[in-house]
């Protein structure tokens, strides 16, 4: 994990970059990353991830994050790049959004012994205020743990599929 904080005009950005090795082949990881509605399974506190519009590699992904009384909604403009096995995103300011700004990427690459390297980078401005200043460190921590959560989700799905196949005798 590499933390980053910066001021760009009115934006107070937090985030950085992080990496994770997964014990699945890169094609499996890429299929999971392309499943935009499945993002609720690995982005912290996401309760909804729905595609509002899709055209080719581009999609508008509506995200809702809830934690107690906190209810945050925004739309990410995403682009899936098959040749690079990457997804880039940014907050769509033309639609309702509860965070000021955000953009980044997530990418999968082959690694040794049928493993995958997941890299992630993002900068976000979650707003101002006393409460926001209190939760900002926790938001950054969870944001940069997305590759870990992605690994945990995908590896658990693969293990469940293998277990199910063993029970039915398919393997």
mmCIF file with all atom_site columns, C-alpha atoms in Angstrom:
data_model
loop_
_atom_site.group_PDB
_atom_site.id
_atom_site.type_symbol
_atom_site.label_atom_id
_atom_site.label_alt_id
_atom_site.label_comp_id
_atom_site.label_asym_id
_atom_site.label_entity_id
_atom_site.label_seq_id
_atom_site.pdbx_PDB_ins_code
_atom_site.Cartn_x
_atom_site.Cartn_y
_atom_site.Cartn_z
_atom_site.occupancy
_atom_site.B_iso_or_equiv
_atom_site.pdbx_formal_charge
_atom_site.auth_seq_id
_atom_site.auth_comp_id
_atom_site.auth_asym_id
_atom_site.auth_atom_id
_atom_site.pdbx_PDB_model_num
ATOM 1   C CA . UNK A 1 1   ? 0.000   0.000   0.000   1.00 0.00 ? 1   UNK A CA 1
ATOM 2   C CA . UNK A 1 2   ? 1.248   3.464   -0.911  1.00 0.00 ? 2   UNK A CA 1
ATOM 3   C CA . UNK A 1 3   ? -0.771  6.351   0.565   1.00 0.00 ? 3   UNK A CA 1
ATOM 4   C CA . UNK A 1 4   ? -1.270  9.658   -1.175  1.00 0.00 ? 4   UNK A CA 1
ATOM 5   C CA . UNK A 1 5   ? -2.939  12.914  -0.146  1.00 0.00 ? 5   UNK A CA 1
ATOM 6   C CA . UNK A 1 6   ? -3.007  16.019  -2.268  1.00 0.00 ? 6   UNK A CA 1
ATOM 7   C CA . UNK A 1 7   ? -4.845  19.255  -2.819  1.00 0.00 ? 7   UNK A CA 1
ATOM 8   C CA . UNK A 1 8   ? -5.995  19.999  -6.395  1.00 0.00 ? 8   UNK A CA 1
ATOM 9   C CA . UNK A 1 9   ? -7.853  23.269  -6.458  1.00 0.00 ? 9   UNK A CA 1
ATOM 10  C CA . UNK A 1 10  ? -10.843 22.842  -4.127  1.00 0.00 ? 10  UNK A CA 1
ATOM 11  C CA . UNK A 1 11  ? -10.394 19.049  -3.960  1.00 0.00 ? 11  UNK A CA 1
ATOM 12  C CA . UNK A 1 12  ? -8.852  17.432  -0.853  1.00 0.00 ? 12  UNK A CA 1
ATOM 13  C CA . UNK A 1 13  ? -7.875  14.080  -2.343  1.00 0.00 ? 13  UNK A CA 1
ATOM 14  C CA . UNK A 1 14  ? -6.996  10.934  -0.449  1.00 0.00 ? 14  UNK A CA 1
ATOM 15  C CA . UNK A 1 15  ? -6.083  7.495   -1.730  1.00 0.00 ? 15  UNK A CA 1
ATOM 16  C CA . UNK A 1 16  ? -3.003  6.042   -3.293  1.00 0.00 ? 16  UNK A CA 1
ATOM 17  C CA . UNK A 1 17  ? -2.056  2.701   -4.776  1.00 0.00 ? 17  UNK A CA 1
ATOM 18  C CA . UNK A 1 18  ? -2.122  -0.889  -3.591  1.00 0.00 ? 18  UNK A CA 1
ATOM 19  C CA . UNK A 1 19  ? -1.268  -4.323  -4.897  1.00 0.00 ? 19  UNK A CA 1
ATOM 20  C CA . UNK A 1 20  ? -2.228  -7.917  -4.119  1.00 0.00 ? 20  UNK A CA 1
ATOM 21  C CA . UNK A 1 21  ? -1.230  -11.387 -5.348  1.00 0.00 ? 21  UNK A CA 1
ATOM 22  C CA . UNK A 1 22  ? -4.202  -13.705 -5.992  1.00 0.00 ? 22  UNK A CA 1
ATOM 23  C CA . UNK A 1 23  ? -4.121  -17.484 -6.166  1.00 0.00 ? 23  UNK A CA 1
ATOM 24  C CA . UNK A 1 24  ? -6.212  -17.659 -9.348  1.00 0.00 ? 24  UNK A CA 1
ATOM 25  C CA . UNK A 1 25  ? -5.273  -17.469 -13.045 1.00 0.00 ? 25  UNK A CA 1
ATOM 26  C CA . UNK A 1 26  ? -5.428  -14.017 -14.637 1.00 0.00 ? 26  UNK A CA 1
ATOM 27  C CA . UNK A 1 27  ? -8.386  -14.969 -16.873 1.00 0.00 ? 27  UNK A CA 1
ATOM 28  C CA . UNK A 1 28  ? -10.475 -15.829 -13.809 1.00 0.00 ? 28  UNK A CA 1
ATOM 29  C CA . UNK A 1 29  ? -9.546  -12.540 -12.129 1.00 0.00 ? 29  UNK A CA 1
ATOM 30  C CA . UNK A 1 30  ? -10.324 -10.591 -15.304 1.00 0.00 ? 30  UNK A CA 1
ATOM 31  C CA . UNK A 1 31  ? -13.787 -12.173 -15.616 1.00 0.00 ? 31  UNK A CA 1
ATOM 32  C CA . UNK A 1 32  ? -14.514 -11.175 -12.005 1.00 0.00 ? 32  UNK A CA 1
ATOM 33  C CA . UNK A 1 33  ? -13.293 -7.612  -12.620 1.00 0.00 ? 33  UNK A CA 1
ATOM 34  C CA . UNK A 1 34  ? -15.502 -7.301  -15.723 1.00 0.00 ? 34  UNK A CA 1
ATOM 35  C CA . UNK A 1 35  ? -18.577 -8.225  -13.638 1.00 0.00 ? 35  UNK A CA 1
ATOM 36  C CA . UNK A 1 36  ? -19.497 -4.656  -12.675 1.00 0.00 ? 36  UNK A CA 1
ATOM 37  C CA . UNK A 1 37  ? -22.613 -5.589  -10.705 1.00 0.00 ? 37  UNK A CA 1
ATOM 38  C CA . UNK A 1 38  ? -20.430 -7.881  -8.589  1.00 0.00 ? 38  UNK A CA 1
ATOM 39  C CA . UNK A 1 39  ? -18.506 -4.895  -7.228  1.00 0.00 ? 39  UNK A CA 1
ATOM 40  C CA . UNK A 1 40  ? -20.812 -4.915  -4.212  1.00 0.00 ? 40  UNK A CA 1
ATOM 41  C CA . UNK A 1 41  ? -18.933 -8.064  -3.188  1.00 0.00 ? 41  UNK A CA 1
ATOM 42  C CA . UNK A 1 42  ? -15.568 -6.371  -2.723  1.00 0.00 ? 42  UNK A CA 1
ATOM 43  C CA . UNK A 1 43  ? -15.944 -2.581  -2.448  1.00 0.00 ? 43  UNK A CA 1
ATOM 44  C CA . UNK A 1 44  ? -16.358 -1.762  1.257   1.00 0.00 ? 44  UNK A CA 1
ATOM 45  C CA . UNK A 1 45  ? -19.869 -0.928  2.471   1.00 0.00 ? 45  UNK A CA 1
ATOM 46  C CA . UNK A 1 46  ? -21.431 -1.224  -1.010  1.00 0.00 ? 46  UNK A CA 1
ATOM 47  C CA . UNK A 1 47  ? -25.004 -2.461  -0.818  1.00 0.00 ? 47  UNK A CA 1
ATOM 48  C CA . UNK A 1 48  ? -25.884 -1.812  -4.465  1.00 0.00 ? 48  UNK A CA 1
ATOM 49  C CA . UNK A 1 49  ? -23.899 -1.766  -7.712  1.00 0.00 ? 49  UNK A CA 1
ATOM 50  C CA . UNK A 1 50  ? -26.181 -1.492  -10.732 1.00 0.00 ? 50  UNK A CA 1
ATOM 51  C CA . UNK A 1 51  ? -25.412 -0.741  -14.358 1.00 0.00 ? 51  UNK A CA 1
ATOM 52  C CA . UNK A 1 52  ? -27.422 2.322   -15.404 1.00 0.00 ? 52  UNK A CA 1
ATOM 53  C CA . UNK A 1 53  ? -26.188 2.364   -18.994 1.00 0.00 ? 53  UNK A CA 1
ATOM 54  C CA . UNK A 1 54  ? -23.716 0.323   -21.021 1.00 0.00 ? 54  UNK A CA 1
ATOM 55  C CA . UNK A 1 55  ? -22.307 0.785   -24.522 1.00 0.00 ? 55  UNK A CA 1
ATOM 56  C CA . UNK A 1 56  ? -19.447 -1.480  -25.507 1.00 0.00 ? 56  UNK A CA 1
ATOM 57  C CA . UNK A 1 57  ? -16.612 -1.169  -23.009 1.00 0.00 ? 57  UNK A CA 1
ATOM 58  C CA . UNK A 1 58  ? -18.137 1.886   -21.309 1.00 0.00 ? 58  UNK A CA 1
ATOM 59  C CA . UNK A 1 59  ? -20.722 1.694   -18.529 1.00 0.00 ? 59  UNK A CA 1
ATOM 60  C CA . UNK A 1 60  ? -22.281 3.924   -15.908 1.00 0.00 ? 60  UNK A CA 1
ATOM 61  C CA . UNK A 1 61  ? -22.263 2.057   -12.613 1.00 0.00 ? 61  UNK A CA 1
ATOM 62  C CA . UNK A 1 62  ? -24.539 3.331   -9.833  1.00 0.00 ? 62  UNK A CA 1
ATOM 63  C CA . UNK A 1 63  ? -22.988 2.706   -6.418  1.00 0.00 ? 63  UNK A CA 1
ATOM 64  C CA . UNK A 1 64  ? -24.629 2.911   -3.008  1.00 0.00 ? 64  UNK A CA 1
ATOM 65  C CA . UNK A 1 65  ? -22.606 2.592   0.198   1.00 0.00 ? 65  UNK A CA 1
ATOM 66  C CA . UNK A 1 66  ? -24.301 2.372   3.583   1.00 0.00 ? 66  UNK A CA 1
ATOM 67  C CA . UNK A 1 67  ? -22.907 2.345   7.091   1.00 0.00 ? 67  UNK A CA 1
ATOM 68  C CA . UNK A 1 68  ? -25.429 2.967   9.852   1.00 0.00 ? 68  UNK A CA 1
ATOM 69  C CA . UNK A 1 69  ? -27.036 6.340   9.152   1.00 0.00 ? 69  UNK A CA 1
ATOM 70  C CA . UNK A 1 70  ? -24.538 7.108   6.357   1.00 0.00 ? 70  UNK A CA 1
ATOM 71  C CA . UNK A 1 71  ? -25.980 6.586   2.868   1.00 0.00 ? 71  UNK A CA 1
ATOM 72  C CA . UNK A 1 72  ? -23.664 7.601   0.010   1.00 0.00 ? 72  UNK A CA 1
ATOM 73  C CA . UNK A 1 73  ? -24.614 7.357   -3.665  1.00 0.00 ? 73  UNK A CA 1
ATOM 74  C CA . UNK A 1 74  ? -22.716 8.169   -6.842  1.00 0.00 ? 74  UNK A CA 1
ATOM 75  C CA . UNK A 1 75  ? -22.281 6.986   -10.414 1.00 0.00 ? 75  UNK A CA 1
ATOM 76  C CA . UNK A 1 76  ? -18.959 5.805   -11.776 1.00 0.00 ? 76  UNK A CA 1
ATOM 77  C CA . UNK A 1 77  ? -18.193 6.134   -15.455 1.00 0.00 ? 77  UNK A CA 1
ATOM 78  C CA . UNK A 1 78  ? -16.227 2.967   -16.125 1.00 0.00 ? 78  UNK A CA 1
ATOM 79  C CA . UNK A 1 79  ? -14.256 1.701   -19.086 1.00 0.00 ? 79  UNK A CA 1
ATOM 80  C CA . UNK A 1 80  ? -13.174 -1.923  -19.353 1.00 0.00 ? 80  UNK A CA 1
ATOM 81  C CA . UNK A 1 81  ? -10.017 -2.328  -21.438 1.00 0.00 ? 81  UNK A CA 1
ATOM 82  C CA . UNK A 1 82  ? -9.827  -5.969  -22.544 1.00 0.00 ? 82  UNK A CA 1
ATOM 83  C CA . UNK A 1 83  ? -6.386  -5.683  -24.143 1.00 0.00 ? 83  UNK A CA 1
ATOM 84  C CA . UNK A 1 84  ? -4.905  -4.248  -20.924 1.00 0.00 ? 84  UNK A CA 1
ATOM 85  C CA . UNK A 1 85  ? -7.175  -6.187  -18.526 1.00 0.00 ? 85  UNK A CA 1
ATOM 86  C CA . UNK A 1 86  ? -7.958  -2.989  -16.709 1.00 0.00 ? 86  UNK A CA 1
ATOM 87  C CA . UNK A 1 87  ? -10.932 -0.971  -15.570 1.00 0.00 ? 87  UNK A CA 1
ATOM 88  C CA . UNK A 1 88  ? -10.692 2.805   -15.240 1.00 0.00 ? 88  UNK A CA 1
ATOM 89  C CA . UNK A 1 89  ? -13.313 4.891   -13.488 1.00 0.00 ? 89  UNK A CA 1
ATOM 90  C CA . UNK A 1 90  ? -14.309 8.381   -12.475 1.00 0.00 ? 90  UNK A CA 1
ATOM 91  C CA . UNK A 1 91  ? -17.236 9.909   -10.625 1.00 0.00 ? 91  UNK A CA 1
ATOM 92  C CA . UNK A 1 92  ? -19.827 11.212  -13.071 1.00 0.00 ? 92  UNK A CA 1
ATOM 93  C CA . UNK A 1 93  ? -20.470 14.827  -12.045 1.00 0.00 ? 93  UNK A CA 1
ATOM 94  C CA . UNK A 1 94  ? -23.441 15.102  -14.396 1.00 0.00 ? 94  UNK A CA 1
ATOM 95  C CA . UNK A 1 95  ? -25.414 12.760  -12.132 1.00 0.00 ? 95  UNK A CA 1
ATOM 96  C CA . UNK A 1 96  ? -26.279 13.013  -8.431  1.00 0.00 ? 96  UNK A CA 1
ATOM 97  C CA . UNK A 1 97  ? -23.206 12.293  -6.303  1.00 0.00 ? 97  UNK A CA 1
ATOM 98  C CA . UNK A 1 98  ? -22.541 12.376  -2.572  1.00 0.00 ? 98  UNK A CA 1
ATOM 99  C CA . UNK A 1 99  ? -18.766 12.537  -2.933  1.00 0.00 ? 99  UNK A CA 1
ATOM 100 C CA . UNK A 1 100 ? -17.007 15.493  -4.504  1.00 0.00 ? 100 UNK A CA 1
ATOM 101 C CA . UNK A 1 101 ? -14.670 13.676  -6.859  1.00 0.00 ? 101 UNK A CA 1
ATOM 102 C CA . UNK A 1 102 ? -13.015 10.361  -7.518  1.00 0.00 ? 102 UNK A CA 1
ATOM 103 C CA . UNK A 1 103 ? -11.110 8.517   -10.205 1.00 0.00 ? 103 UNK A CA 1
ATOM 104 C CA . UNK A 1 104 ? -8.795  5.559   -10.545 1.00 0.00 ? 104 UNK A CA 1
ATOM 105 C CA . UNK A 1 105 ? -8.095  2.156   -12.009 1.00 0.00 ? 105 UNK A CA 1
ATOM 106 C CA . UNK A 1 106 ? -7.944  -1.547  -11.228 1.00 0.00 ? 106 UNK A CA 1
ATOM 107 C CA . UNK A 1 107 ? -5.832  -3.914  -13.310 1.00 0.00 ? 107 UNK A CA 1
ATOM 108 C CA . UNK A 1 108 ? -4.976  -7.606  -13.339 1.00 0.00 ? 108 UNK A CA 1
ATOM 109 C CA . UNK A 1 109 ? -1.737  -9.088  -14.706 1.00 0.00 ? 109 UNK A CA 1
ATOM 110 C CA . UNK A 1 110 ? -0.386  -12.640 -14.893 1.00 0.00 ? 110 UNK A CA 1
ATOM 111 C CA . UNK A 1 111 ? 2.020   -13.550 -12.123 1.00 0.00 ? 111 UNK A CA 1
ATOM 112 C CA . UNK A 1 112 ? 4.078   -16.674 -11.498 1.00 0.00 ? 112 UNK A CA 1
ATOM 113 C CA . UNK A 1 113 ? 2.564   -20.158 -11.088 1.00 0.00 ? 113 UNK A CA 1
ATOM 114 C CA . UNK A 1 114 ? -0.926  -19.285 -12.380 1.00 0.00 ? 114 UNK A CA 1
ATOM 115 C CA . UNK A 1 115 ? -1.290  -16.409 -9.954  1.00 0.00 ? 115 UNK A CA 1
ATOM 116 C CA . UNK A 1 116 ? -2.502  -12.885 -10.664 1.00 0.00 ? 116 UNK A CA 1
ATOM 117 C CA . UNK A 1 117 ? -1.193  -9.491  -9.599  1.00 0.00 ? 117 UNK A CA 1
ATOM 118 C CA . UNK A 1 118 ? -4.007  -7.027  -8.907  1.00 0.00 ? 118 UNK A CA 1
ATOM 119 C CA . UNK A 1 119 ? -3.078  -3.351  -8.892  1.00 0.00 ? 119 UNK A CA 1
ATOM 120 C CA . UNK A 1 120 ? -5.366  -0.548  -7.824  1.00 0.00 ? 120 UNK A CA 1
ATOM 121 C CA . UNK A 1 121 ? -5.083  3.199   -7.599  1.00 0.00 ? 121 UNK A CA 1
ATOM 122 C CA . UNK A 1 122 ? -7.573  5.886   -6.691  1.00 0.00 ? 122 UNK A CA 1
ATOM 123 C CA . UNK A 1 123 ? -7.912  9.437   -5.475  1.00 0.00 ? 123 UNK A CA 1
ATOM 124 C CA . UNK A 1 124 ? -11.186 10.623  -3.936  1.00 0.00 ? 124 UNK A CA 1
ATOM 125 C CA . UNK A 1 125 ? -12.551 13.709  -2.238  1.00 0.00 ? 125 UNK A CA 1
ATOM 126 C CA . UNK A 1 126 ? -15.281 12.652  0.191   1.00 0.00 ? 126 UNK A CA 1
ATOM 127 C CA . UNK A 1 127 ? -16.147 16.206  1.224   1.00 0.00 ? 127 UNK A CA 1
ATOM 128 C CA . UNK A 1 128 ? -15.626 18.464  4.248   1.00 0.00 ? 128 UNK A CA 1
ATOM 129 C CA . UNK A 1 129 ? -16.916 18.839  7.756   1.00 0.00 ? 129 UNK A CA 1
ATOM 130 C CA . UNK A 1 130 ? -16.106 17.592  11.214  1.00 0.00 ? 130 UNK A CA 1
ATOM 131 C CA . UNK A 1 131 ? -17.614 14.151  10.695  1.00 0.00 ? 131 UNK A CA 1
ATOM 132 C CA . UNK A 1 132 ? -15.873 13.683  7.337   1.00 0.00 ? 132 UNK A CA 1
ATOM 133 C CA . UNK A 1 133 ? -12.523 14.656  8.859   1.00 0.00 ? 133 UNK A CA 1
ATOM 134 C CA . UNK A 1 134 ? -13.040 11.958  11.502  1.00 0.00 ? 134 UNK A CA 1
ATOM 135 C CA . UNK A 1 135 ? -13.830 9.169   9.023   1.00 0.00 ? 135 UNK A CA 1
ATOM 136 C CA . UNK A 1 136 ? -11.320 10.199  6.300   1.00 0.00 ? 136 UNK A CA 1
ATOM 137 C CA . UNK A 1 137 ? -8.503  7.883   7.592   1.00 0.00 ? 137 UNK A CA 1
ATOM 138 C CA . UNK A 1 138 ? -10.887 4.890   7.718   1.00 0.00 ? 138 UNK A CA 1
ATOM 139 C CA . UNK A 1 139 ? -12.142 5.638   4.202   1.00 0.00 ? 139 UNK A CA 1
ATOM 140 C CA . UNK A 1 140 ? -8.582  5.731   2.839   1.00 0.00 ? 140 UNK A CA 1
ATOM 141 C CA . UNK A 1 141 ? -7.674  2.498   4.631   1.00 0.00 ? 141 UNK A CA 1
ATOM 142 C CA . UNK A 1 142 ? -10.677 0.631   3.211   1.00 0.00 ? 142 UNK A CA 1
ATOM 143 C CA . UNK A 1 143 ? -10.241 2.189   -0.226  1.00 0.00 ? 143 UNK A CA 1
ATOM 144 C CA . UNK A 1 144 ? -6.698  0.885   -0.503  1.00 0.00 ? 144 UNK A CA 1
ATOM 145 C CA . UNK A 1 145 ? -7.723  -2.568  0.740   1.00 0.00 ? 145 UNK A CA 1
ATOM 146 C CA . UNK A 1 146 ? -9.937  -3.133  -2.321  1.00 0.00 ? 146 UNK A CA 1
ATOM 147 C CA . UNK A 1 147 ? -7.394  -5.501  -3.966  1.00 0.00 ? 147 UNK A CA 1
ATOM 148 C CA . UNK A 1 148 ? -7.371  -7.592  -0.763  1.00 0.00 ? 148 UNK A CA 1
ATOM 149 C CA . UNK A 1 149 ? -11.188 -7.668  -0.663  1.00 0.00 ? 149 UNK A CA 1
ATOM 150 C CA . UNK A 1 150 ? -11.243 -8.557  -4.379  1.00 0.00 ? 150 UNK A CA 1
ATOM 151 C CA . UNK A 1 151 ? -8.790  -11.436 -3.770  1.00 0.00 ? 151 UNK A CA 1
ATOM 152 C CA . UNK A 1 152 ? -10.838 -12.707 -0.829  1.00 0.00 ? 152 UNK A CA 1
ATOM 153 C CA . UNK A 1 153 ? -14.072 -12.582 -2.838  1.00 0.00 ? 153 UNK A CA 1
ATOM 154 C CA . UNK A 1 154 ? -12.747 -14.253 -6.004  1.00 0.00 ? 154 UNK A CA 1
ATOM 155 C CA . UNK A 1 155 ? -10.805 -16.965 -4.187  1.00 0.00 ? 155 UNK A CA 1
ATOM 156 C CA . UNK A 1 156 ? -13.866 -17.757 -2.031  1.00 0.00 ? 156 UNK A CA 1
ATOM 157 C CA . UNK A 1 157 ? -16.051 -18.018 -5.159  1.00 0.00 ? 157 UNK A CA 1
ATOM 158 C CA . UNK A 1 158 ? -13.556 -20.409 -6.794  1.00 0.00 ? 158 UNK A CA 1
ATOM 159 C CA . UNK A 1 159 ? -13.326 -22.509 -3.618  1.00 0.00 ? 159 UNK A CA 1
ATOM 160 C CA . UNK A 1 160 ? -17.133 -22.697 -3.423  1.00 0.00 ? 160 UNK A CA 1
ATOM 161 C CA . UNK A 1 161 ? -17.341 -23.789 -7.070  1.00 0.00 ? 161 UNK A CA 1
ATOM 162 C CA . UNK A 1 162 ? -14.710 -26.486 -6.483  1.00 0.00 ? 162 UNK A CA 1
ATOM 163 C CA . UNK A 1 163 ? -16.464 -27.700 -3.335  1.00 0.00 ? 163 UNK A CA 1
ATOM 164 C CA . UNK A 1 164 ? -19.788 -27.850 -5.184  1.00 0.00 ? 164 UNK A CA 1
ATOM 165 C CA . UNK A 1 165 ? -18.196 -29.732 -8.067  1.00 0.00 ? 165 UNK A CA 1
ATOM 166 C CA . UNK A 1 166 ? -16.602 -32.217 -5.673  1.00 0.00 ? 166 UNK A CA 1
ATOM 167 C CA . UNK A 1 167 ? -19.953 -32.840 -3.973  1.00 0.00 ? 167 UNK A CA 1
ATOM 168 C CA . UNK A 1 168 ? -21.663 -33.493 -7.317  1.00 0.00 ? 168 UNK A CA 1
ATOM 169 C CA . UNK A 1 169 ? -18.746 -35.522 -8.660  1.00 0.00 ? 169 UNK A CA 1
ATOM 170 C CA . UNK A 1 170 ? -18.078 -33.099 -11.507 1.00 0.00 ? 170 UNK A CA 1
ATOM 171 C CA . UNK A 1 171 ? -14.349 -32.934 -10.684 1.00 0.00 ? 171 UNK A CA 1
#
